[in-house]
Amino acid sequence: MDCLFCRIIAGEIPSTKVYEDDKILAFRDIAPKAPVHILVIPKQHIGGADEVNAENCAVISHIFTKIAEIAKSEGLKDGYRVVSNVGQHGCQSVRHLHFHILGGKQLSEDMV
Ligand code: DGP
């Protein structure tokens, strides 16, 4: 298994888990860019948002349902940002679909 996040799912690499069920895992980013920085990933390996299709898309709505719950439980009542980097131009460094939840402070308006 050469996918870092698949190894985290398998428990081969430790992580600070925030939420887990049979379909998804949420854990704290190792290099947080904000006071709250959580990654939410499907347990099924999907390389990135560019590999979402009609067969595997059900997990996306599940992820966003849980993102709302996680944000609430983390106290992000004033808002937060959800980001998924894709490919080289998007600066995706781990090729396993993941959504960053960033919050806990006023974020910059700059996206690029
Ligand atoms: P991206 O650059 O969008 O592909 O985001 C990948 C994120 O994954 C990045 O913010 C750092 C995080 N990350 C990389 N390796 C590990 C790890 O071993 N554990 C955890 N918790 N996060 C990691």
Coordinates of C-alpha atoms and ligand atoms in Angstrom, one line a residue:
M1 CA 0.0 0.0 0.0
D2 CA 1.8 3.1 -1.1
C3 CA -0.9 5.7 -0.3
L4 CA -0.2 7.6 2.9
F5 CA -3.9 8.2 3.7
C6 CA -4.8 4.5 3.0
R7 CA -2.1 3.6 5.6
I8 CA -3.6 6.1 8.1
I9 CA -7.0 4.5 7.5
A10 CA -5.4 1.0 8.1
G11 CA -3.9 2.3 11.3
E12 CA -0.3 1.7 10.1
I13 CA 0.4 5.4 10.6
P14 CA -1.0 7.1 13.7
S15 CA -3.3 10.0 13.4
T16 CA -5.4 12.1 15.8
K17 CA -8.9 11.0 14.9
V18 CA -11.8 13.4 15.1
Y19 CA -14.5 11.2 13.6
E20 CA -14.7 7.8 12.0
D21 CA -17.3 5.5 10.6
D22 CA -17.4 2.7 8.0
K23 CA -17.1 5.1 5.1
I24 CA -14.9 8.0 6.2
L25 CA -12.2 9.2 8.5
A26 CA -11.6 12.7 9.9
F27 CA -8.2 13.5 11.5
R28 CA -6.1 16.5 12.4
D29 CA -3.7 17.8 9.9
I30 CA 0.0 17.2 10.8
A31 CA 0.9 20.7 9.8
P32 CA -2.1 22.9 10.8
K33 CA -2.6 26.1 8.8
A34 CA -5.3 27.3 11.2
P35 CA -6.2 26.7 14.9
V36 CA -8.6 24.0 13.6
H37 CA -7.3 22.1 10.6
I38 CA -9.0 18.7 10.0
L39 CA -8.8 16.4 7.0
V40 CA -11.8 14.4 6.0
I41 CA -11.2 11.4 3.7
P42 CA -13.2 8.6 2.2
K43 CA -12.0 5.1 3.2
Q44 CA -12.4 4.0 -0.4
H45 CA -9.3 5.1 -2.3
I46 CA -10.3 8.0 -4.6
G47 CA -7.3 9.8 -6.0
G48 CA -8.8 13.3 -5.8
A49 CA -11.8 15.4 -6.7
D50 CA -11.0 14.7 -10.3
E51 CA -11.7 11.0 -9.8
V52 CA -15.2 11.5 -8.4
N53 CA -17.8 9.9 -10.7
A54 CA -21.3 8.5 -10.7
E55 CA -20.2 5.2 -9.1
N56 CA -18.3 6.7 -6.1
C57 CA -20.0 10.0 -5.5
A58 CA -22.4 8.9 -2.7
V59 CA -19.5 9.3 -0.2
I60 CA -19.2 13.0 -1.1
S61 CA -22.6 13.9 0.3
H62 CA -21.8 11.8 3.4
I63 CA -18.6 13.7 3.8
F64 CA -20.3 17.0 3.6
T65 CA -23.0 16.0 6.1
K66 CA -20.2 15.0 8.5
I67 CA -18.2 18.2 7.8
A68 CA -21.1 20.3 9.1
E69 CA -21.3 18.1 12.2
I70 CA -17.6 18.2 12.8
A71 CA -17.4 22.0 12.4
K72 CA -20.2 22.4 14.9
S73 CA -18.5 20.1 17.4
E74 CA -15.2 22.0 16.9
G75 CA -17.0 25.2 17.8
L76 CA -16.6 26.9 14.4
K77 CA -19.8 28.9 14.8
D78 CA -18.4 31.9 12.9
G79 CA -17.6 30.0 9.8
Y80 CA -14.8 28.0 8.2
R81 CA -13.4 27.0 4.9
V82 CA -13.6 23.6 3.1
V83 CA -10.8 23.1 0.5
S84 CA -9.9 20.2 -1.8
N85 CA -6.6 20.6 -3.7
V86 CA -6.5 18.8 -7.0
G87 CA -3.4 17.9 -9.0
Q88 CA -0.2 19.8 -9.6
H89 CA -1.7 23.3 -10.2
G90 CA -3.9 22.8 -7.1
C91 CA -0.8 21.8 -5.0
Q92 CA -2.3 18.4 -4.0
S93 CA 0.5 16.6 -2.1
V94 CA -1.3 13.5 -1.1
R95 CA -3.1 11.7 -3.9
H96 CA -6.1 10.5 -1.9
L97 CA -9.2 12.6 -2.0
H98 CA -9.4 14.8 1.1
F99 CA -11.2 17.9 2.3
H100 CA -9.5 20.4 4.5
I101 CA -11.6 22.0 7.2
L102 CA -9.9 25.2 8.2
G103 CA -11.2 27.5 10.9
G104 CA -10.9 28.9 14.4
K105 CA -9.7 32.4 13.2
Q106 CA -10.6 35.0 10.6
L107 CA -9.2 33.5 7.3
S108 CA -7.7 35.5 4.4
E109 CA -9.9 36.4 1.5
D110 CA -7.0 35.3 -0.8
M111 CA -7.6 31.9 -2.4
V112 CA -4.7 31.9 -4.8
Ligands
DGP1 P1 -2.8 18.6 0.2 O1 -1.5 19.5 0.1 O2 -4.0 19.4 -0.1 O3 -2.6 17.3 -0.6 O4 -2.9 18.2 1.7 C1 -2.3 17.2 2.3 C2 -2.3 17.5 3.8 O5 -1.9 16.3 4.5 C3 -1.3 18.5 4.2 O6 -2.0 19.6 4.8 C4 -0.4 17.8 5.3 C5 -1.2 16.6 5.6 N1 -0.4 15.4 6.0 C6 0.6 14.9 5.2 N2 1.1 13.8 5.8 C7 0.4 13.6 7.0 C8 0.4 12.7 8.0 O7 1.2 11.7 8.0 N3 -0.5 12.8 9.0 C9 -1.4 13.8 9.0 N4 -2.3 13.9 10.1 N5 -1.5 14.8 8.1 C10 -0.6 14.7 7.0

